[in-house]
PDB file of N, CA and C in Angstrom:
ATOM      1  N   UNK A   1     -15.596  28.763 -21.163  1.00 62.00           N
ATOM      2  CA  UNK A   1     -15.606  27.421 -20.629  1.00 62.00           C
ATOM      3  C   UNK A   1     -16.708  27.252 -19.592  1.00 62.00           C
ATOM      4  N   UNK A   2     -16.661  28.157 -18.735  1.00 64.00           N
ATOM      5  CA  UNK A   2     -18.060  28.344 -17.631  1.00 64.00           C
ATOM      6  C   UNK A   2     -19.663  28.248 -18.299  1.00 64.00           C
ATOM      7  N   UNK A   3     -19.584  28.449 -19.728  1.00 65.00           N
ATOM      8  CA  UNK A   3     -20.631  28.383 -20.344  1.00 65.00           C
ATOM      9  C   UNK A   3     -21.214  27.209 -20.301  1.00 65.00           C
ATOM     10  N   UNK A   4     -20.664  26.380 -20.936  1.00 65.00           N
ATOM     11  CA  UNK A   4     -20.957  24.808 -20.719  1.00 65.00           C
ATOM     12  C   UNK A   4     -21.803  24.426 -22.352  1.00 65.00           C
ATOM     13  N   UNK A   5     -22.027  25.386 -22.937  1.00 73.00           N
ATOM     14  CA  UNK A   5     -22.763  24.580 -23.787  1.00 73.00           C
ATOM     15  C   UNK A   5     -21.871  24.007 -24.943  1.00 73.00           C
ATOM     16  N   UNK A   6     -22.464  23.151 -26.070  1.00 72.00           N
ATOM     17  CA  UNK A   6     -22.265  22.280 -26.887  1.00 72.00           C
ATOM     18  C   UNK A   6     -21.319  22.777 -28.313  1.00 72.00           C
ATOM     19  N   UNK A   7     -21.110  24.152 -28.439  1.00 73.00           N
ATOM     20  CA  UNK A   7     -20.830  25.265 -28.778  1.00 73.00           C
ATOM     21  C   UNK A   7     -19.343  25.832 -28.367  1.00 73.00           C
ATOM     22  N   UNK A   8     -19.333  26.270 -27.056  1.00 80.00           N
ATOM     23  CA  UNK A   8     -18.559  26.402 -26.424  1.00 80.00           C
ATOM     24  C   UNK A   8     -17.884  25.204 -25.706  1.00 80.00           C
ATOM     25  N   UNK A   9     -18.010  24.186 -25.216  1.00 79.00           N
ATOM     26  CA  UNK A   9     -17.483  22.706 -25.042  1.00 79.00           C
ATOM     27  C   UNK A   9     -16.622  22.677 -26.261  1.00 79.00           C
ATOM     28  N   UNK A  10     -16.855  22.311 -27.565  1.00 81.00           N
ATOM     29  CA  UNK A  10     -16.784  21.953 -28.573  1.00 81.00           C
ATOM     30  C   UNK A  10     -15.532  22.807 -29.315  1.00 81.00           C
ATOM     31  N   UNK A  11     -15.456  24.128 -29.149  1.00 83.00           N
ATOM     32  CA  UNK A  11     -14.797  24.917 -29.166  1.00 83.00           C
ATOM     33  C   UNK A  11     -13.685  24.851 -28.083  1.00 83.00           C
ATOM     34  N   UNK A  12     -13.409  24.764 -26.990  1.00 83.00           N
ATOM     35  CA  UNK A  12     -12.480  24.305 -25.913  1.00 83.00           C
ATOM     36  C   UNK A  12     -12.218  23.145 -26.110  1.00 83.00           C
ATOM     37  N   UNK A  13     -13.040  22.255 -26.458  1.00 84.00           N
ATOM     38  CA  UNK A  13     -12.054  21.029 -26.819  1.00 84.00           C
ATOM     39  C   UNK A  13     -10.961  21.191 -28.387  1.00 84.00           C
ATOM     40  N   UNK A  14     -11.631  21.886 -28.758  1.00 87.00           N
ATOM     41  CA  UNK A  14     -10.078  21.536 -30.502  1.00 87.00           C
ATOM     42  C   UNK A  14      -9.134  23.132 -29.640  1.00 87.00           C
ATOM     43  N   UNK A  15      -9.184  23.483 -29.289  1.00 89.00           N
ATOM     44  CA  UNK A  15      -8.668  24.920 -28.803  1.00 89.00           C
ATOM     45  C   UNK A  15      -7.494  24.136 -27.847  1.00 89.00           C
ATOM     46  N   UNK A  16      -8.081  22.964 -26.681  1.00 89.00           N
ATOM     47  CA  UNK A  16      -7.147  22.715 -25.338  1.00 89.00           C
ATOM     48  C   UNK A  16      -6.689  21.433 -26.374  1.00 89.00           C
ATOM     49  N   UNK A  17      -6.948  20.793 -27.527  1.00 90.00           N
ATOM     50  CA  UNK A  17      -6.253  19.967 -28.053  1.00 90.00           C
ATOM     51  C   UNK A  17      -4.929  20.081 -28.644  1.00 90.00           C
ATOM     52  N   UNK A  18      -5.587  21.313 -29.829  1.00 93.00           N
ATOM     53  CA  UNK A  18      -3.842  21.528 -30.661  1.00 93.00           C
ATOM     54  C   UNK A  18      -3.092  22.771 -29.451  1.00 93.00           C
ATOM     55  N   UNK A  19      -3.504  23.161 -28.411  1.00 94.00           N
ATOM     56  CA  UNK A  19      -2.927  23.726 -27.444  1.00 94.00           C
ATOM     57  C   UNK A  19      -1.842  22.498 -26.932  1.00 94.00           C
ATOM     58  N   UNK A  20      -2.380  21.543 -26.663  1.00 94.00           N
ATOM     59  CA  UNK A  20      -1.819  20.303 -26.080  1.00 94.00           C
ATOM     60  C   UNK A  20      -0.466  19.658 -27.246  1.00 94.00           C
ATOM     61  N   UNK A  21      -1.133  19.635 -28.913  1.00 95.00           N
ATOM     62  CA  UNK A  21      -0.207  19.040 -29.498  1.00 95.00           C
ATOM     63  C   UNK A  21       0.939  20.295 -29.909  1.00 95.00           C
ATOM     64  N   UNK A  22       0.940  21.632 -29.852  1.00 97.00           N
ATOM     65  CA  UNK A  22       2.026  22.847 -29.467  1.00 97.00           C
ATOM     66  C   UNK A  22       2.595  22.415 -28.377  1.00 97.00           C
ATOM     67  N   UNK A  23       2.231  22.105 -27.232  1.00 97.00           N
ATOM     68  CA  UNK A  23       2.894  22.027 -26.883  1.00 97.00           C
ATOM     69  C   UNK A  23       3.949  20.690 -26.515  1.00 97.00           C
ATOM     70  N   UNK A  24       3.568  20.029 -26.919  1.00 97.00           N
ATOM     71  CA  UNK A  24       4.282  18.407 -26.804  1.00 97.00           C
ATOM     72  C   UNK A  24       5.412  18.735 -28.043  1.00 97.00           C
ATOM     73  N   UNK A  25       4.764  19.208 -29.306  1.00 97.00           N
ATOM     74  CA  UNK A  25       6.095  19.775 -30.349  1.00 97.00           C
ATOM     75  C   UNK A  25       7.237  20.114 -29.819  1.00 97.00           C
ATOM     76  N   UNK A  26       6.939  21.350 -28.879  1.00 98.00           N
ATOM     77  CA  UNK A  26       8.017  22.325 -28.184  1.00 98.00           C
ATOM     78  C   UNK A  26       8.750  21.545 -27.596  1.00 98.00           C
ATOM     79  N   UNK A  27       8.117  20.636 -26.174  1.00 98.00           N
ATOM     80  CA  UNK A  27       8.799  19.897 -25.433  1.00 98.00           C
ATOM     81  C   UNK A  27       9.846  18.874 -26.113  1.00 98.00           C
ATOM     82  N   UNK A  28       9.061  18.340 -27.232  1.00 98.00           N
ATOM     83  CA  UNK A  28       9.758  17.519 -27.866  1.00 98.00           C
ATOM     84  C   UNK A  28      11.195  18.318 -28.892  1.00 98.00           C
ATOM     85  N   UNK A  29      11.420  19.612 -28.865  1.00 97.00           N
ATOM     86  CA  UNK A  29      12.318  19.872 -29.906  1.00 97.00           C
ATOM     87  C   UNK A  29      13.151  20.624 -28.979  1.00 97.00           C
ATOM     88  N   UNK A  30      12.178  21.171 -27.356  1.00 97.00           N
ATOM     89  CA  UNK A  30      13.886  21.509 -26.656  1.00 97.00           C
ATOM     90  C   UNK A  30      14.346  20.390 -25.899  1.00 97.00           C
ATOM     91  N   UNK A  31      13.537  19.213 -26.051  1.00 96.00           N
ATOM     92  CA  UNK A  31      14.165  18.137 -24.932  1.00 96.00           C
ATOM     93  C   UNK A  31      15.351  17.779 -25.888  1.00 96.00           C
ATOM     94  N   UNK A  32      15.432  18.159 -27.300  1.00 97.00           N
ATOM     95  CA  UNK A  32      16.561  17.782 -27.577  1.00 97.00           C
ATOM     96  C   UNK A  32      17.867  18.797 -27.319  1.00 97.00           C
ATOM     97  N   UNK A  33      17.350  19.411 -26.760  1.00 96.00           N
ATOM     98  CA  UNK A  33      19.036  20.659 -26.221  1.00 96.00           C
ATOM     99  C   UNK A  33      19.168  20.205 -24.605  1.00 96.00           C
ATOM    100  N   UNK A  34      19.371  19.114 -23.998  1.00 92.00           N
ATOM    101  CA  UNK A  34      19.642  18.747 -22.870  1.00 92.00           C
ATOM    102  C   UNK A  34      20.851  19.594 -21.947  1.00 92.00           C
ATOM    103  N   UNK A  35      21.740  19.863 -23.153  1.00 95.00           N
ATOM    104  CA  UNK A  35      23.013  20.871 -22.568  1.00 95.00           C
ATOM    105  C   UNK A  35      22.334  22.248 -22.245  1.00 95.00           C
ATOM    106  N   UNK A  36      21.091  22.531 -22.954  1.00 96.00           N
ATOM    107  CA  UNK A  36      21.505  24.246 -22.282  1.00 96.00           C
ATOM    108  C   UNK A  36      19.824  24.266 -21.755  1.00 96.00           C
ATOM    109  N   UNK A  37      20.083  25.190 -20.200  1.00 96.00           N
ATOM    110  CA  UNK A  37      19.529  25.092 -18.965  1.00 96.00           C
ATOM    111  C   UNK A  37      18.141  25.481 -19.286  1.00 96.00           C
ATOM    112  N   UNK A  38      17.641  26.415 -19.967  1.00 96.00           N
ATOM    113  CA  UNK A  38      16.637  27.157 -20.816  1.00 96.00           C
ATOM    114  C   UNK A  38      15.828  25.830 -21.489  1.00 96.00           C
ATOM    115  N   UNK A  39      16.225  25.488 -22.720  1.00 97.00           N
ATOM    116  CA  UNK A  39      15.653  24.425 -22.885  1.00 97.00           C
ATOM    117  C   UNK A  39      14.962  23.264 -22.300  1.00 97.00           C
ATOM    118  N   UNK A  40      15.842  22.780 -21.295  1.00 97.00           N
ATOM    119  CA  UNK A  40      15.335  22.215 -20.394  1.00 97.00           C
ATOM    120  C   UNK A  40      14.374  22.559 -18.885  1.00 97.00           C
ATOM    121  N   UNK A  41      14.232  23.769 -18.636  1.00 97.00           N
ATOM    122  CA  UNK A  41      13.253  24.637 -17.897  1.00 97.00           C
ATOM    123  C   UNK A  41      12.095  24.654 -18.867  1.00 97.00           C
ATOM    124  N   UNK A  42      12.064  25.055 -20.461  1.00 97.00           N
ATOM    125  CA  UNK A  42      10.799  25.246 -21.567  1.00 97.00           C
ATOM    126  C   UNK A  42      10.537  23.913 -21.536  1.00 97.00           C
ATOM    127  N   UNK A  43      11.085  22.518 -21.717  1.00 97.00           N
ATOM    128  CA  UNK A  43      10.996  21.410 -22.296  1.00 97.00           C
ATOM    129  C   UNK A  43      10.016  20.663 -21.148  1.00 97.00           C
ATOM    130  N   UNK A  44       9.862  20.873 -19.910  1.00 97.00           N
ATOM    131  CA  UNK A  44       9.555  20.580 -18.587  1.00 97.00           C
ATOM    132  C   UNK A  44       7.803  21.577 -18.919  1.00 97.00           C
ATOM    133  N   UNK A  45       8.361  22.623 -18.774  1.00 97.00           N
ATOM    134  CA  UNK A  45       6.793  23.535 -18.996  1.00 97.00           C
ATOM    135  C   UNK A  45       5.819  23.267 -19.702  1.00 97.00           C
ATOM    136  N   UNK A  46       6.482  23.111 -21.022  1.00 97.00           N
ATOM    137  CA  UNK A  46       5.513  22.299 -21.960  1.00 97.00           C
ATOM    138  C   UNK A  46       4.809  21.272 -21.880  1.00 97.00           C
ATOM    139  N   UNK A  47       5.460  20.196 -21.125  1.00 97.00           N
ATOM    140  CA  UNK A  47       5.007  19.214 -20.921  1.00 97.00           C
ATOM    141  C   UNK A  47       4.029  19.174 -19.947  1.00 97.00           C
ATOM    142  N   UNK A  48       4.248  19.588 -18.967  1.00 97.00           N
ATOM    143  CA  UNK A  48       2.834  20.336 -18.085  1.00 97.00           C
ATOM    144  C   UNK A  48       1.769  20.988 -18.889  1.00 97.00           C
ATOM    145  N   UNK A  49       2.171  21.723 -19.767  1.00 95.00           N
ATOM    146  CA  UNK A  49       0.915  22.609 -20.304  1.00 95.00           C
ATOM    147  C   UNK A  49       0.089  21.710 -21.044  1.00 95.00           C
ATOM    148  N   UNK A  50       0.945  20.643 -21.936  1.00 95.00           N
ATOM    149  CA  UNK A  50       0.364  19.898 -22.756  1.00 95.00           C
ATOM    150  C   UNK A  50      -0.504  18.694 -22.039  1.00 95.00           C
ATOM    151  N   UNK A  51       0.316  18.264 -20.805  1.00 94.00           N
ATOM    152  CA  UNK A  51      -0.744  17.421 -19.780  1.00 94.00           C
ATOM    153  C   UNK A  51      -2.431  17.993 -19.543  1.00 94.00           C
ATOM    154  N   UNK A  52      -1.635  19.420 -19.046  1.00 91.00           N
ATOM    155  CA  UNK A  52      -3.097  20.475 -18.550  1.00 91.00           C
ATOM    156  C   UNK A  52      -4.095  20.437 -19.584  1.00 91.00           C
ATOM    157  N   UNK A  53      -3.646  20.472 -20.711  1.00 90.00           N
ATOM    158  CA  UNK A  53      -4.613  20.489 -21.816  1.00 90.00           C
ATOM    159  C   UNK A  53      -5.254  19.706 -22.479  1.00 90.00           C
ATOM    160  N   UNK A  54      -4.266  18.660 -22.357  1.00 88.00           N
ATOM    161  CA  UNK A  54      -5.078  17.049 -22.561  1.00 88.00           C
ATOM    162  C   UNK A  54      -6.172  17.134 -21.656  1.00 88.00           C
ATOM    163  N   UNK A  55      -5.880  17.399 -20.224  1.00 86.00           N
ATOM    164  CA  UNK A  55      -7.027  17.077 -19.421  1.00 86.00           C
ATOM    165  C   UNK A  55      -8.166  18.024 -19.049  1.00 86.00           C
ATOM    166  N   UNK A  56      -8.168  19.167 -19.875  1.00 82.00           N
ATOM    167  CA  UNK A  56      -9.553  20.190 -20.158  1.00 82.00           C
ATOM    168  C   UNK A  56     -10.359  19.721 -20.911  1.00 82.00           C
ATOM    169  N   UNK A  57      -8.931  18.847 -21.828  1.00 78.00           N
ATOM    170  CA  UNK A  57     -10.360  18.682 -23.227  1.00 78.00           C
ATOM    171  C   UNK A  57     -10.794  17.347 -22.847  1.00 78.00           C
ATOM    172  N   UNK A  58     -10.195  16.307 -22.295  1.00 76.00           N
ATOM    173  CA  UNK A  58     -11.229  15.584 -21.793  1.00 76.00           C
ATOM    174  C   UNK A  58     -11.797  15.603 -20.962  1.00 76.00           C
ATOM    175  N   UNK A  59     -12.011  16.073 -19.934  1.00 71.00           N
ATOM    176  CA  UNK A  59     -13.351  16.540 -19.028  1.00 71.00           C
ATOM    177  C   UNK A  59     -14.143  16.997 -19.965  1.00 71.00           C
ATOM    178  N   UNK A  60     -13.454  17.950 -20.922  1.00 61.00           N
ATOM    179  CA  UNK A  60     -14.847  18.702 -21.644  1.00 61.00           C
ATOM    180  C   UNK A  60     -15.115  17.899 -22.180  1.00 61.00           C
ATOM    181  N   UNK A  61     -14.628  16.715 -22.930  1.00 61.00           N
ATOM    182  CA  UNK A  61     -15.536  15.600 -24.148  1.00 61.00           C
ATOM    183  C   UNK A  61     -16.285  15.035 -22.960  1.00 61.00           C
ATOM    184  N   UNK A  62     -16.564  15.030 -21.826  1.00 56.00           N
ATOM    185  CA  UNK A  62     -17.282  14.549 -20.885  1.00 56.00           C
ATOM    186  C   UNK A  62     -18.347  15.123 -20.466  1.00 56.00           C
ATOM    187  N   UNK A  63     -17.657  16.321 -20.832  1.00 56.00           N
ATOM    188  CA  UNK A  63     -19.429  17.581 -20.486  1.00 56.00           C
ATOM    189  C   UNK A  63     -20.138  17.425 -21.913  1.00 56.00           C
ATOM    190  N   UNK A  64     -19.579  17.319 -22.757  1.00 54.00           N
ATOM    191  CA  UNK A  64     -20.532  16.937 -24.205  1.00 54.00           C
ATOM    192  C   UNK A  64     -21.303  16.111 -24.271  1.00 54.00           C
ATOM    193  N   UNK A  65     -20.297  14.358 -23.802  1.00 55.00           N
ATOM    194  CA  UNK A  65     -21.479  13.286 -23.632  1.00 55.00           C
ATOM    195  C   UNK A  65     -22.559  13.956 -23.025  1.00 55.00           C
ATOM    196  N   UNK A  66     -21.957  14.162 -21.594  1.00 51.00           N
ATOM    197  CA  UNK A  66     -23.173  14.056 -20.199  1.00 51.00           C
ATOM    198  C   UNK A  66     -24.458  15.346 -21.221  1.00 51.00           C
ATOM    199  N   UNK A  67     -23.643  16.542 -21.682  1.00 51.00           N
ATOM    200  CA  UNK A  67     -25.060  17.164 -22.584  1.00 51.00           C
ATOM    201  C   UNK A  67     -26.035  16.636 -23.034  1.00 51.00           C
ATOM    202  N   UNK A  68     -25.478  15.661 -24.207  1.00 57.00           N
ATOM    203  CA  UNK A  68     -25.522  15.130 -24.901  1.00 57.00           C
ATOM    204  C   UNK A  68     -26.976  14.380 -24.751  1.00 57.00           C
ATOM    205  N   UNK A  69     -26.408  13.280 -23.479  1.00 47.00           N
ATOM    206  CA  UNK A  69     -26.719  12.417 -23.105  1.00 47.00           C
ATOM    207  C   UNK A  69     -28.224  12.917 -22.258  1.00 47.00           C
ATOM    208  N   UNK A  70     -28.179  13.930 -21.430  1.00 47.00           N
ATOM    209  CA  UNK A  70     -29.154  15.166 -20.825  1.00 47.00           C
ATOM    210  C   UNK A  70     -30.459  15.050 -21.711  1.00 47.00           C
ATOM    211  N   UNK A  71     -30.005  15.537 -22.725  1.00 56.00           N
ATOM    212  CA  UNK A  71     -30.578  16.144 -23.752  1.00 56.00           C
ATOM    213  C   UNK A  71     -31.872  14.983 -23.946  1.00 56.00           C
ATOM    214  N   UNK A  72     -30.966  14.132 -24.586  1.00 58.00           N
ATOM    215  CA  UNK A  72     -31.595  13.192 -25.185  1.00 58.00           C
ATOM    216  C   UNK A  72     -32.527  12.645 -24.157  1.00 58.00           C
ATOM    217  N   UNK A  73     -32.605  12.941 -22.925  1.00 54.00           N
ATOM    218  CA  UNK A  73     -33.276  12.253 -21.984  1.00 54.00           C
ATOM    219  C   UNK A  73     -34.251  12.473 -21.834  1.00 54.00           C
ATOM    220  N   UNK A  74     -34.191  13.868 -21.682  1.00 53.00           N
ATOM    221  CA  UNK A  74     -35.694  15.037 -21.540  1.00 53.00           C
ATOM    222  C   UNK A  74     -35.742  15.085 -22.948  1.00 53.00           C
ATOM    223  N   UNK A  75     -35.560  14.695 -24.179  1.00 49.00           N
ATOM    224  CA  UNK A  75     -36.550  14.891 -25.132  1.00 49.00           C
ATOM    225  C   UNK A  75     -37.130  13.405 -25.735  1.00 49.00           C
TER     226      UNK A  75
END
């Protein structure tokens, strides 16, 4: 991720995406066990992780434009 390039961006973004849609699945299939305590500790986590990951990969679709956008400037 420290790399930054177009390559690696690109790669962290589908990586922190279906990271994101795993975990919204999860959340979504123990939020249905509300009775037992576990579930609802995983169902909570997930949902954080899947936030966290939404928001890697868009910063990173942001380091792509701004590349992108770089790029095209100086050439």
């Amino acid at each position: 991720m420290a790399r930054s390039d177009e390559h690696t961006i690109d790669f962290v973004n589908k990586f922190c995406a279906l990271c994101a849609e795993i975990c919204t699945t999860c959340a979504d299939e123990c939020g249905k066990h509300i009775h037992i305590k576990h579930c609802i500790k995983c169902a909570e986590s997930c949902r954080k992780c899947s936030a966290e990951c939404h928001n890697i990969s868009t910063v990173n679709n942001l380091q792509t434009n701004s590349l992108d956008y770089f790029r095209n400037k100086v050439n």
